[in-house]
PDB file of N, CA, C and O in Angstrom:
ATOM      1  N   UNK A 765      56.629  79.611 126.471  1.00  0.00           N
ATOM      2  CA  UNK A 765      56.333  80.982 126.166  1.00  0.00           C
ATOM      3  C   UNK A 765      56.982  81.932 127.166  1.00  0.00           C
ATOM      4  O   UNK A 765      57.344  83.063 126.842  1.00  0.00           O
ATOM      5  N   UNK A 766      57.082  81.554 128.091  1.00  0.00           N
ATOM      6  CA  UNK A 766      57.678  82.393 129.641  1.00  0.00           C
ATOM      7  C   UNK A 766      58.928  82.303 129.381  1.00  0.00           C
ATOM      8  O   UNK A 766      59.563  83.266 129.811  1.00  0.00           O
ATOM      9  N   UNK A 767      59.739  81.262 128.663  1.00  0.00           N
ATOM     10  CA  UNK A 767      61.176  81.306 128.707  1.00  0.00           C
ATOM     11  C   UNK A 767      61.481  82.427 127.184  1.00  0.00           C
ATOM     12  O   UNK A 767      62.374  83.274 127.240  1.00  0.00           O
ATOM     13  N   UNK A 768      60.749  82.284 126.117  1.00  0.00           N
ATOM     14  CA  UNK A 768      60.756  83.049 125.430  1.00  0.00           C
ATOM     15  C   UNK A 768      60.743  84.865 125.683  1.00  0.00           C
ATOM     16  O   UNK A 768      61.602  85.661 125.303  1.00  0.00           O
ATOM     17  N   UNK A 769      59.858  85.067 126.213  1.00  0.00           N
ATOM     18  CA  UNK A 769      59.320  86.654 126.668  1.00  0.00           C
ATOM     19  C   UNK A 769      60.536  86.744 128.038  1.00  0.00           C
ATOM     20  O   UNK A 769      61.082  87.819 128.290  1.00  0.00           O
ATOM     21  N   UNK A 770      60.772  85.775 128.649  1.00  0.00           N
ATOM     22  CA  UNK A 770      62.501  85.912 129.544  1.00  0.00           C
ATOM     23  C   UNK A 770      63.820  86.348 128.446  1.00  0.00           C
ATOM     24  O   UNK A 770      64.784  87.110 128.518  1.00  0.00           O
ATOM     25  N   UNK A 771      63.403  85.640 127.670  1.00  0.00           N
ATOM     26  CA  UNK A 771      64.881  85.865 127.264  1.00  0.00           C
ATOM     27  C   UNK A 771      64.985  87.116 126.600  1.00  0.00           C
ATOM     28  O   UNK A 771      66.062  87.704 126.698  1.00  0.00           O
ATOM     29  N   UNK A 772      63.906  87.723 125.828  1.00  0.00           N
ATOM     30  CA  UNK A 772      63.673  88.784 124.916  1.00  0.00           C
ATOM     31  C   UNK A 772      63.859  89.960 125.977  1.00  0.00           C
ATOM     32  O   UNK A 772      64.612  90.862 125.609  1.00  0.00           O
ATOM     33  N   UNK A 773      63.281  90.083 127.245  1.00  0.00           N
ATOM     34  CA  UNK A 773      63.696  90.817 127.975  1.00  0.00           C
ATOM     35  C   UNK A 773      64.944  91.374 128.245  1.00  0.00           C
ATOM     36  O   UNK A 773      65.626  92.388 128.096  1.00  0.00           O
ATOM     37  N   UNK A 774      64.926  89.975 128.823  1.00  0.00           N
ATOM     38  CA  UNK A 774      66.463  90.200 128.994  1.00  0.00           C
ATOM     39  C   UNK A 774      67.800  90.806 128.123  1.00  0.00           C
ATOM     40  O   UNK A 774      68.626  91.653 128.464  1.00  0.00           O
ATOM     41  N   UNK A 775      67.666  89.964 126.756  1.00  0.00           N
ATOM     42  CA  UNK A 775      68.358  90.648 125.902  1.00  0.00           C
ATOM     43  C   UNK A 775      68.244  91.973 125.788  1.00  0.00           C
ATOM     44  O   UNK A 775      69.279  92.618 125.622  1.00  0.00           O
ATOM     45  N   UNK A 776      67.011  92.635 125.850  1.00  0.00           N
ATOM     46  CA  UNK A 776      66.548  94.615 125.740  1.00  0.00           C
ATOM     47  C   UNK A 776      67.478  95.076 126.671  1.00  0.00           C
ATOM     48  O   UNK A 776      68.215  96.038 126.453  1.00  0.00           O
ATOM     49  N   UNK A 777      67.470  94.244 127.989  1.00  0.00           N
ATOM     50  CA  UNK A 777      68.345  95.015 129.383  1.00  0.00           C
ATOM     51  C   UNK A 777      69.560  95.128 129.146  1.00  0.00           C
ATOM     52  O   UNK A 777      70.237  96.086 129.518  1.00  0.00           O
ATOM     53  N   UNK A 778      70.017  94.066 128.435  1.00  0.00           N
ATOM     54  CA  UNK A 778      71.417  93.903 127.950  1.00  0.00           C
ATOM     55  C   UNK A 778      71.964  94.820 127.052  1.00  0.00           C
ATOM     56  O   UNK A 778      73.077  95.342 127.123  1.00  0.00           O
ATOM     57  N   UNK A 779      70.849  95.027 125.947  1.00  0.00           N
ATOM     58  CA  UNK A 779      71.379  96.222 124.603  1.00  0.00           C
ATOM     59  C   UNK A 779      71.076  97.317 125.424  1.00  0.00           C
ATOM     60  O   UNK A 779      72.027  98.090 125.539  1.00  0.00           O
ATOM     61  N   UNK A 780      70.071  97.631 126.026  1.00  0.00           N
ATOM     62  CA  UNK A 780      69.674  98.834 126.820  1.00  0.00           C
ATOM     63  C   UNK A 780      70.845  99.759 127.507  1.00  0.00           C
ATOM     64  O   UNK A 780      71.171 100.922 127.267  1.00  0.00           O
ATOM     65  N   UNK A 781      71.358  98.799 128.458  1.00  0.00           N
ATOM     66  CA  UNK A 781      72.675  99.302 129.059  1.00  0.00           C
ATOM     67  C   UNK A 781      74.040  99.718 128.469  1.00  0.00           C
ATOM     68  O   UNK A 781      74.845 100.410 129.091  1.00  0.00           O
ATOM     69  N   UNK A 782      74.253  99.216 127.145  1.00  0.00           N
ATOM     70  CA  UNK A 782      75.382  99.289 126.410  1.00  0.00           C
ATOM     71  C   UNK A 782      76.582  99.481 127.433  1.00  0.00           C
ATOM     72  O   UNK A 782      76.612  99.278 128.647  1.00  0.00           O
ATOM     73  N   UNK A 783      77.491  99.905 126.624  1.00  0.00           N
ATOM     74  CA  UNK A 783      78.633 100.206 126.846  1.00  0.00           C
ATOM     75  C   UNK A 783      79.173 101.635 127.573  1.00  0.00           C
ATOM     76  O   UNK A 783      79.055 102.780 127.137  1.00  0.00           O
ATOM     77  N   UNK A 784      79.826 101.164 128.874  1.00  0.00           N
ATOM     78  CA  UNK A 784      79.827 102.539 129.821  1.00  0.00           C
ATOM     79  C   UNK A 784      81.043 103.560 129.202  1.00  0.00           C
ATOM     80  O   UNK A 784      82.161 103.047 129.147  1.00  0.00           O
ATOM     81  N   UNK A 785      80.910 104.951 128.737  1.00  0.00           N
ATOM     82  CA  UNK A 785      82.203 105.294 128.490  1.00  0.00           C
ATOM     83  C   UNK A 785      82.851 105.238 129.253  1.00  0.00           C
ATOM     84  O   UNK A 785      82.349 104.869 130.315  1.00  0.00           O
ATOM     85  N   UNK A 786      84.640 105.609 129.260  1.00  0.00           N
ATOM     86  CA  UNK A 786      85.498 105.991 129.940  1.00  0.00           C
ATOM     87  C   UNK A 786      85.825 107.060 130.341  1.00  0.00           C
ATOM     88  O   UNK A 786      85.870 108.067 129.635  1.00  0.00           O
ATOM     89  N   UNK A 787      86.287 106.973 132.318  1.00  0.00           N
ATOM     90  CA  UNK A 787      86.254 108.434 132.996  1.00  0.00           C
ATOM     91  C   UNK A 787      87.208 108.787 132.584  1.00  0.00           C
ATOM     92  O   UNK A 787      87.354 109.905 133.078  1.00  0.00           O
ATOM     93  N   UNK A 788      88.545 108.446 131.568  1.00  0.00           N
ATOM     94  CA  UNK A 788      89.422 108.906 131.712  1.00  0.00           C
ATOM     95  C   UNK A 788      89.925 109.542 130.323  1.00  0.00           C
ATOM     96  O   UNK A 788      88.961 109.077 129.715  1.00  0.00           O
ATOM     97  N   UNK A 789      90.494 110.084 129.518  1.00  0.00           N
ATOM     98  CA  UNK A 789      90.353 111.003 128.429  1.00  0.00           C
ATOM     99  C   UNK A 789      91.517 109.774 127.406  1.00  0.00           C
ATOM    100  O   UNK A 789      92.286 108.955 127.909  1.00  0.00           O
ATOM    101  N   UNK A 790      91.326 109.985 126.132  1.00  0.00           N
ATOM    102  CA  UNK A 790      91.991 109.051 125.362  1.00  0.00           C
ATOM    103  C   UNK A 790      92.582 109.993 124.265  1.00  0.00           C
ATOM    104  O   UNK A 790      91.855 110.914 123.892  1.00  0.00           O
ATOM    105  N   UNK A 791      93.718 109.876 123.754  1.00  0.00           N
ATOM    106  CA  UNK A 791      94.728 110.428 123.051  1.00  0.00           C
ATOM    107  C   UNK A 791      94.883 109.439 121.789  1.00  0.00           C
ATOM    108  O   UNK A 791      94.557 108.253 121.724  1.00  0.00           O
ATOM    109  N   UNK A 792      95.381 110.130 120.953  1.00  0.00           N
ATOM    110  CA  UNK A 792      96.114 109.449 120.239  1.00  0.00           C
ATOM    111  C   UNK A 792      98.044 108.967 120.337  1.00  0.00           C
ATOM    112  O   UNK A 792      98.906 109.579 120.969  1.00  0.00           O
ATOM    113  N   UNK A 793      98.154 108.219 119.829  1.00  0.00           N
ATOM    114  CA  UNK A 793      99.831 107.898 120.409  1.00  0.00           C
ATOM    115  C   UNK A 793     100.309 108.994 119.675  1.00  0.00           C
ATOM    116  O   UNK A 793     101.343 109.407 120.199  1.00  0.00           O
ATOM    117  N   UNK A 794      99.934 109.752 118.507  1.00  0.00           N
ATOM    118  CA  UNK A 794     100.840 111.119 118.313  1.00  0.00           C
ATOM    119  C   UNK A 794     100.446 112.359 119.263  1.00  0.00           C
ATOM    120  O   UNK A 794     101.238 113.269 119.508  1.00  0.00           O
ATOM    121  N   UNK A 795      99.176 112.298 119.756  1.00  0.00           N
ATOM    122  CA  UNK A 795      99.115 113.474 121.214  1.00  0.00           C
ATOM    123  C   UNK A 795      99.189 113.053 121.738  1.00  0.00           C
ATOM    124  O   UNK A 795      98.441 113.574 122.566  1.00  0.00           O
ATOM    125  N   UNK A 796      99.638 112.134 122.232  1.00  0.00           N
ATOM    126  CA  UNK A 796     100.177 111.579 123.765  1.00  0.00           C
ATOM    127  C   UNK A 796     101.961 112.208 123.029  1.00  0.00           C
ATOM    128  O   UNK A 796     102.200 113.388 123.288  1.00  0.00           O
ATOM    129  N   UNK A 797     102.811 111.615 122.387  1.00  0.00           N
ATOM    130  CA  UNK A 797     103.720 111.891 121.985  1.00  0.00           C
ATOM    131  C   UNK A 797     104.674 113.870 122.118  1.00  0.00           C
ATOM    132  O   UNK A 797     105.741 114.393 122.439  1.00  0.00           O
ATOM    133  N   UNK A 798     103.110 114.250 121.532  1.00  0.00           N
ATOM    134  CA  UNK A 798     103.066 116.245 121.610  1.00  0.00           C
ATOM    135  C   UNK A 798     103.485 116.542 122.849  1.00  0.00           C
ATOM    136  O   UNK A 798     104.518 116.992 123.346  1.00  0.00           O
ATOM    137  N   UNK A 799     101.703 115.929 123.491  1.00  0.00           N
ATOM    138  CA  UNK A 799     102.438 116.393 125.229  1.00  0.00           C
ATOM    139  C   UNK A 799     102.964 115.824 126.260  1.00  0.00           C
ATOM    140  O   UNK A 799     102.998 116.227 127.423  1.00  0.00           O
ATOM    141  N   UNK A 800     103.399 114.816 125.775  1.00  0.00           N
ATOM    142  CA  UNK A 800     104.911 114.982 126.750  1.00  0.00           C
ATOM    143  C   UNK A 800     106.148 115.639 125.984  1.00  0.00           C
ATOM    144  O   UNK A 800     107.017 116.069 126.742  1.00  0.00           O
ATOM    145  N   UNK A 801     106.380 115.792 124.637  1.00  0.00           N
ATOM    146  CA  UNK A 801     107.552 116.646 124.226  1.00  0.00           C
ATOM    147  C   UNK A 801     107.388 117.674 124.508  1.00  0.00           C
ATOM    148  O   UNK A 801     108.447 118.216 124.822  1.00  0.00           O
ATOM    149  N   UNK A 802     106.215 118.543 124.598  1.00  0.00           N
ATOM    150  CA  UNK A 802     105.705 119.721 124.934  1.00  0.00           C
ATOM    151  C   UNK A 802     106.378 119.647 126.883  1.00  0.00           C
ATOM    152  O   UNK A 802     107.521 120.041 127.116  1.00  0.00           O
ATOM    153  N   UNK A 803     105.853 119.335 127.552  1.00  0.00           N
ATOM    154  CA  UNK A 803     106.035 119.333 128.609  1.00  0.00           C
ATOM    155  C   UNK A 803     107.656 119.154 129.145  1.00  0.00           C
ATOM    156  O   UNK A 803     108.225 119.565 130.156  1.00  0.00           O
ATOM    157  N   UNK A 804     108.096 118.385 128.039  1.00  0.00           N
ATOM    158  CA  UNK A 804     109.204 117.790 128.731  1.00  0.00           C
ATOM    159  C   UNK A 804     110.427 119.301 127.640  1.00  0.00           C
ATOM    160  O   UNK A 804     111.611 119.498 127.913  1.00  0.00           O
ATOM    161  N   UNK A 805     109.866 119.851 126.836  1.00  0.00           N
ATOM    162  CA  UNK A 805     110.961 120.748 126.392  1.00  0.00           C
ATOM    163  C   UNK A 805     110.737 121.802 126.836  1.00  0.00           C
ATOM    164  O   UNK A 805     111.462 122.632 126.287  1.00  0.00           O
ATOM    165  N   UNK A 806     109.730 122.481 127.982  1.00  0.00           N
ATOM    166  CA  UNK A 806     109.310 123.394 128.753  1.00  0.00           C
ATOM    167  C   UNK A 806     109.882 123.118 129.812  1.00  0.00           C
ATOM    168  O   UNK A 806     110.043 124.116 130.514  1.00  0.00           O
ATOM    169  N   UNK A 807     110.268 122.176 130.243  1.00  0.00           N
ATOM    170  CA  UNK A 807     110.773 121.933 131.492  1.00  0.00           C
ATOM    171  C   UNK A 807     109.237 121.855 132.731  1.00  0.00           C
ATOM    172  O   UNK A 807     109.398 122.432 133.806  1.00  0.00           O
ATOM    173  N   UNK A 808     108.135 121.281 132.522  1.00  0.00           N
ATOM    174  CA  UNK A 808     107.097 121.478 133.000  1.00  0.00           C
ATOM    175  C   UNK A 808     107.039 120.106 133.967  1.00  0.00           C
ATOM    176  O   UNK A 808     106.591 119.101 133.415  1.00  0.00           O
ATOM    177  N   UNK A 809     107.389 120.008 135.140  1.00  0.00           N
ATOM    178  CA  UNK A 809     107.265 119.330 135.945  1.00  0.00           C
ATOM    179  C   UNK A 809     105.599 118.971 136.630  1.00  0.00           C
ATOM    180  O   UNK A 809     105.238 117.906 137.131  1.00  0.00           O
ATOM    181  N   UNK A 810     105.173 119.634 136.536  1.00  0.00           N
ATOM    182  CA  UNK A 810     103.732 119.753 136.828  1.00  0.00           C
ATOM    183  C   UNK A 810     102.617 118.957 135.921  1.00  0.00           C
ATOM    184  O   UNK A 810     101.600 118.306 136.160  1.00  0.00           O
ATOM    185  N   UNK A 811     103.382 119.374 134.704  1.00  0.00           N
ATOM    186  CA  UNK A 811     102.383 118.443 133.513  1.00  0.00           C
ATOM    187  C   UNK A 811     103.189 117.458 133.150  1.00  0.00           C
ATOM    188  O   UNK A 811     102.594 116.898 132.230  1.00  0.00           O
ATOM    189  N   UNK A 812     104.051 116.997 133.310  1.00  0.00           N
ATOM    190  CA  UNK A 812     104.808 115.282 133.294  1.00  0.00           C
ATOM    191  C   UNK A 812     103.988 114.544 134.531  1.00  0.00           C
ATOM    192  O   UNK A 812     103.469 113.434 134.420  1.00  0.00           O
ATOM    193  N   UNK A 813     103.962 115.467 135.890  1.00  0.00           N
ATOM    194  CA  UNK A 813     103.590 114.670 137.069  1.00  0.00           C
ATOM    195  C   UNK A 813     102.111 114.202 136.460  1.00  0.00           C
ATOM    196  O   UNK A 813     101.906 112.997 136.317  1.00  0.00           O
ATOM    197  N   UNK A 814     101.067 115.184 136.097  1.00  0.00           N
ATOM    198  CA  UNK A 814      99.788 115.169 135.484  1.00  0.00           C
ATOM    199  C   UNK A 814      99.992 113.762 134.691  1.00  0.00           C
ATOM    200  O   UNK A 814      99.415 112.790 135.178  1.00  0.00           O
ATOM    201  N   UNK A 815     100.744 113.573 133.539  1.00  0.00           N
ATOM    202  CA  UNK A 815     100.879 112.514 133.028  1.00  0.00           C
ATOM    203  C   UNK A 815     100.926 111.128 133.791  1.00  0.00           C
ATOM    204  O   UNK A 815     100.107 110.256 134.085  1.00  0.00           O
ATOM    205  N   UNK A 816     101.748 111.260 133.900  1.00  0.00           N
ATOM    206  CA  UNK A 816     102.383 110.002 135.302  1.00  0.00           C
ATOM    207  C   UNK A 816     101.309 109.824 136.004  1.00  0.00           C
ATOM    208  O   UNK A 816     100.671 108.849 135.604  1.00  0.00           O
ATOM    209  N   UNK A 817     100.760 110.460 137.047  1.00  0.00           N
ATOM    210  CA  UNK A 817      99.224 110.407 137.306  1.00  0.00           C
ATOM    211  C   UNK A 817      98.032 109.739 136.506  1.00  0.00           C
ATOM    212  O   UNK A 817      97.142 109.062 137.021  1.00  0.00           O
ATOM    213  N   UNK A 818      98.162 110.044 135.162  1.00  0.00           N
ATOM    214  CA  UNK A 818      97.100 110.017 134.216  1.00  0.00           C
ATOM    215  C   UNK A 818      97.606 108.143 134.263  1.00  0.00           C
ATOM    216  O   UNK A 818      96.980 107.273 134.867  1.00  0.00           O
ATOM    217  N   UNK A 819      98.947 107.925 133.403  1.00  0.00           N
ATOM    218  CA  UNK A 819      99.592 106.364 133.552  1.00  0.00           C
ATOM    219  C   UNK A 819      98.736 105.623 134.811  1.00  0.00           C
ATOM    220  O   UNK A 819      97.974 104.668 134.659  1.00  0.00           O
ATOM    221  N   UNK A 820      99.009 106.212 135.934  1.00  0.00           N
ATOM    222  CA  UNK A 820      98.936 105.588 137.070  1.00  0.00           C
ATOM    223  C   UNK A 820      97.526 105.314 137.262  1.00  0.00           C
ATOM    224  O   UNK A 820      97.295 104.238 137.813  1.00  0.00           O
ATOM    225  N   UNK A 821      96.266 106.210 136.861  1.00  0.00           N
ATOM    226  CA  UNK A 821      95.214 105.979 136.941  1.00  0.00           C
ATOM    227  C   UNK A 821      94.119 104.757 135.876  1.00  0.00           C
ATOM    228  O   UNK A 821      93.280 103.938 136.251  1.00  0.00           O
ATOM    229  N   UNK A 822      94.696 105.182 134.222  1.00  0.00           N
ATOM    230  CA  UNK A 822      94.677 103.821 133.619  1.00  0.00           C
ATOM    231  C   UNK A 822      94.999 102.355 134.103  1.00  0.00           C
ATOM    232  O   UNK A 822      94.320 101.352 133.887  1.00  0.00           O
ATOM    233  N   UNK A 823      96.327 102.458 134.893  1.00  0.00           N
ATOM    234  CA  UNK A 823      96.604 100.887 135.062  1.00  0.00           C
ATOM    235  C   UNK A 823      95.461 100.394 136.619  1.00  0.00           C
ATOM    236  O   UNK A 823      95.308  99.314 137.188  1.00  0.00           O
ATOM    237  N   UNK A 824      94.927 101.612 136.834  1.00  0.00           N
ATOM    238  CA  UNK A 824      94.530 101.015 138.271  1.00  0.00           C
ATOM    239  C   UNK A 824      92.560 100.731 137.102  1.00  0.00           C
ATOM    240  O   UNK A 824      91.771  99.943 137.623  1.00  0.00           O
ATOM    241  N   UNK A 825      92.240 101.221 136.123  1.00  0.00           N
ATOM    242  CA  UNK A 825      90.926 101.028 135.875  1.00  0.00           C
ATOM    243  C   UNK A 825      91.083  99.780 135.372  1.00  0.00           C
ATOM    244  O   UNK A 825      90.208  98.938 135.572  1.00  0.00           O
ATOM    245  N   UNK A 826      92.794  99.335 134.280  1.00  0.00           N
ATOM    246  CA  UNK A 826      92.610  98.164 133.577  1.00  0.00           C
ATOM    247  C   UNK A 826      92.331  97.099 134.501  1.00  0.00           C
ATOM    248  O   UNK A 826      91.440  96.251 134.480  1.00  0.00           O
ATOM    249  N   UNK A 827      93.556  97.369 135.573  1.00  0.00           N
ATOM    250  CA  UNK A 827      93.428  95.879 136.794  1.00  0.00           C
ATOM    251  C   UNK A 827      91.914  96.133 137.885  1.00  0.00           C
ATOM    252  O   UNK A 827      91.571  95.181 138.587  1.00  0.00           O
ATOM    253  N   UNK A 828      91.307  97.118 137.924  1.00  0.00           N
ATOM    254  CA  UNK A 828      90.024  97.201 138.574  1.00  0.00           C
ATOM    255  C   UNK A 828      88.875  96.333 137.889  1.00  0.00           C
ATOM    256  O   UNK A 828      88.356  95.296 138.302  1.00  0.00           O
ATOM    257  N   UNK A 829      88.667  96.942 136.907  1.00  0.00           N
ATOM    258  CA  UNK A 829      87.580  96.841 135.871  1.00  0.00           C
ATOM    259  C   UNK A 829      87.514  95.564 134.547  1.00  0.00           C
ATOM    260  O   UNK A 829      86.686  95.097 133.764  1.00  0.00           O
ATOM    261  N   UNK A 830      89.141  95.371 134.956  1.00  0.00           N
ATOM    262  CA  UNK A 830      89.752  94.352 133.178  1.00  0.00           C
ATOM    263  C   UNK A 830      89.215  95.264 132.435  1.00  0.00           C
ATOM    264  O   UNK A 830      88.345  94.852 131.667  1.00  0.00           O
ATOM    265  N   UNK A 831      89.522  96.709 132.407  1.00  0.00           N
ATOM    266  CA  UNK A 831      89.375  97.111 130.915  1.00  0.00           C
ATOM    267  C   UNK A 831      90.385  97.121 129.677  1.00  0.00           C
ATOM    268  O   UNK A 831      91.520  97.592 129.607  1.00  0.00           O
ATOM    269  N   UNK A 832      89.802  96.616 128.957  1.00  0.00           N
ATOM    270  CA  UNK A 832      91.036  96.630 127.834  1.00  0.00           C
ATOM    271  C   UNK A 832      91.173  97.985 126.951  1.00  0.00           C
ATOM    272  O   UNK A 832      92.141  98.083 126.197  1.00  0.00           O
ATOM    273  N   UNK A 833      90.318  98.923 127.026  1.00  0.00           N
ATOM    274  CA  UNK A 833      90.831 100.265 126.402  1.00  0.00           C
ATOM    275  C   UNK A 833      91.428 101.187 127.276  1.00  0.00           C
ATOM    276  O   UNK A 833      91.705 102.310 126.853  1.00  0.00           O
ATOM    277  N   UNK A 834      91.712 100.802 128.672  1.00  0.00           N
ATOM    278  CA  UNK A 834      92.551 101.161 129.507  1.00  0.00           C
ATOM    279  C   UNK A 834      93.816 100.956 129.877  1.00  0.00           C
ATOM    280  O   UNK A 834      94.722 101.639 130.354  1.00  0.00           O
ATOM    281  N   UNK A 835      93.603  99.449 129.420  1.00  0.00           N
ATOM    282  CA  UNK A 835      95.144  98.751 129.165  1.00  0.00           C
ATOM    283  C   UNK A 835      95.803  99.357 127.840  1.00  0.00           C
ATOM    284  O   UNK A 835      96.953  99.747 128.045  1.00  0.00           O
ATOM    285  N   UNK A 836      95.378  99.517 126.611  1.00  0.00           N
ATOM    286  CA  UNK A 836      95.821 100.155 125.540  1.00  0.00           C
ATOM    287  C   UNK A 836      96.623 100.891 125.749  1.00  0.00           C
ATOM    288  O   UNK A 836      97.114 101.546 124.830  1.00  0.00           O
ATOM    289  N   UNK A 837      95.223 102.633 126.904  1.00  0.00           N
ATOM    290  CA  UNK A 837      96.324 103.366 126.714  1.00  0.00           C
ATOM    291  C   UNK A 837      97.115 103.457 127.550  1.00  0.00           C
ATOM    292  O   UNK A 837      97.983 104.295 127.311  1.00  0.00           O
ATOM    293  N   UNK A 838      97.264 102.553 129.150  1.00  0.00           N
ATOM    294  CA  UNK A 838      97.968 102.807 129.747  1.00  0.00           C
ATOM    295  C   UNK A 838      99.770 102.165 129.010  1.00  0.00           C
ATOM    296  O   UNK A 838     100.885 102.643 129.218  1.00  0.00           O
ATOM    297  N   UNK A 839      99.408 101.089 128.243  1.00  0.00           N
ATOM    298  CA  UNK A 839     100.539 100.696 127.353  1.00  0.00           C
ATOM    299  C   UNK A 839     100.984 102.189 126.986  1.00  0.00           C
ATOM    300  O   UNK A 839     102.021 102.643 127.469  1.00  0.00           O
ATOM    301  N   UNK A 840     100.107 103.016 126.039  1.00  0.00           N
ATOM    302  CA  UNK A 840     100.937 103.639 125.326  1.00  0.00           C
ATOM    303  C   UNK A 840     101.635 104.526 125.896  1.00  0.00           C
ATOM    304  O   UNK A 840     102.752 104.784 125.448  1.00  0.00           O
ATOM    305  N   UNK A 841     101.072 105.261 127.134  1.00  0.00           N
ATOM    306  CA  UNK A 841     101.846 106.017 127.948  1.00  0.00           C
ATOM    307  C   UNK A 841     102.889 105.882 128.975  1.00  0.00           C
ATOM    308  O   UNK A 841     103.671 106.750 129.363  1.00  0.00           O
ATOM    309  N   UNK A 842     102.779 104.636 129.364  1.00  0.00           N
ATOM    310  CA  UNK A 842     104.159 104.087 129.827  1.00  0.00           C
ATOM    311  C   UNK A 842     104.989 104.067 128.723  1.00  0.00           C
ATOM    312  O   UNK A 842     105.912 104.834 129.000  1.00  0.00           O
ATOM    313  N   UNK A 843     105.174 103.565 127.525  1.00  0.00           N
ATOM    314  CA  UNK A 843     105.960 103.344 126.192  1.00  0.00           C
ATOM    315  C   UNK A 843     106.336 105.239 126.210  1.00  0.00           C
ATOM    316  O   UNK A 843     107.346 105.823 126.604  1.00  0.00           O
ATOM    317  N   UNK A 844     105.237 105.703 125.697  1.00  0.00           N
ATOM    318  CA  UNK A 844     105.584 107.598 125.761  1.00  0.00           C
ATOM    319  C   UNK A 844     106.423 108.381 126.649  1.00  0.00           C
ATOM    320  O   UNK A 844     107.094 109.344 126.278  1.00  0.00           O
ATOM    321  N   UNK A 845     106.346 107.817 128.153  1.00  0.00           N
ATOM    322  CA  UNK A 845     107.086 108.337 129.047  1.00  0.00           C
ATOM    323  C   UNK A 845     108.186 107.862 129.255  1.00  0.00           C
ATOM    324  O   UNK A 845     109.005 108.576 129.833  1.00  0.00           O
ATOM    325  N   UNK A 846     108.534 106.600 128.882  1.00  0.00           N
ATOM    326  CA  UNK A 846     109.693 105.575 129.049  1.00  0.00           C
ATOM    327  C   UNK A 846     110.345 106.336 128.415  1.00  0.00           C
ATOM    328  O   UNK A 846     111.149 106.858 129.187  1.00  0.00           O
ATOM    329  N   UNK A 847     110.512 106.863 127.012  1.00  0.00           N
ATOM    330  CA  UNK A 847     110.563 107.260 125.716  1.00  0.00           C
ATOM    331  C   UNK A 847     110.938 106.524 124.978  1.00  0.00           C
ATOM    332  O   UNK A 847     112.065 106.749 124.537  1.00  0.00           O
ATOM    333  N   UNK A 848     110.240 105.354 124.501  1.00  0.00           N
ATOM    334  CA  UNK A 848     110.364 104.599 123.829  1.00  0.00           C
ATOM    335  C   UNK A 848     109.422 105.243 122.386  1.00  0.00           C
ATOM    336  O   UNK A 848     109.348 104.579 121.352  1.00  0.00           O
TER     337      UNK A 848
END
């Protein structure tokens, strides 16, 4: 009975906590696409660096955390900035 009312617990703590969002903002690969054409046909050095930054901060949550919706988008924005 004790291992029962353990486990039921436990499982509540488990659904309880869910899933942490992400600190970092998520795009789609066609607005990721906008702004860097945006940026990059303004000549906006400031908001490419912002980008690059943004890249740089995804790959440090994927390899911190193993997140895989970090890895996604840090894929897509390396691919975006490459200009691939």
């Amino acid at each position: 009975m004790k291992r029962v009312l353990m486990a039921v617990l436990l499982s509540l703590v488990v659904v309880g906590c869910g899933e942490k969002k992400p600190t970092y903002p998520i795009y789609t690969l066609a607005e990721k696409r906008k702004l860097y054409r945006e940026a990059e046909k303004n000549n906006d050095e400031k908001k490419i660096k912002e980008l690059e930054e943004l890249k740089n901060r995804l790959e440090l949550e994927w390899k911190k955390n193993n997140d895989a919706t970090a890895f996604e988008e840090y894929a897509d924005w390396d691919a975006v900035l490459k200009g691939l």
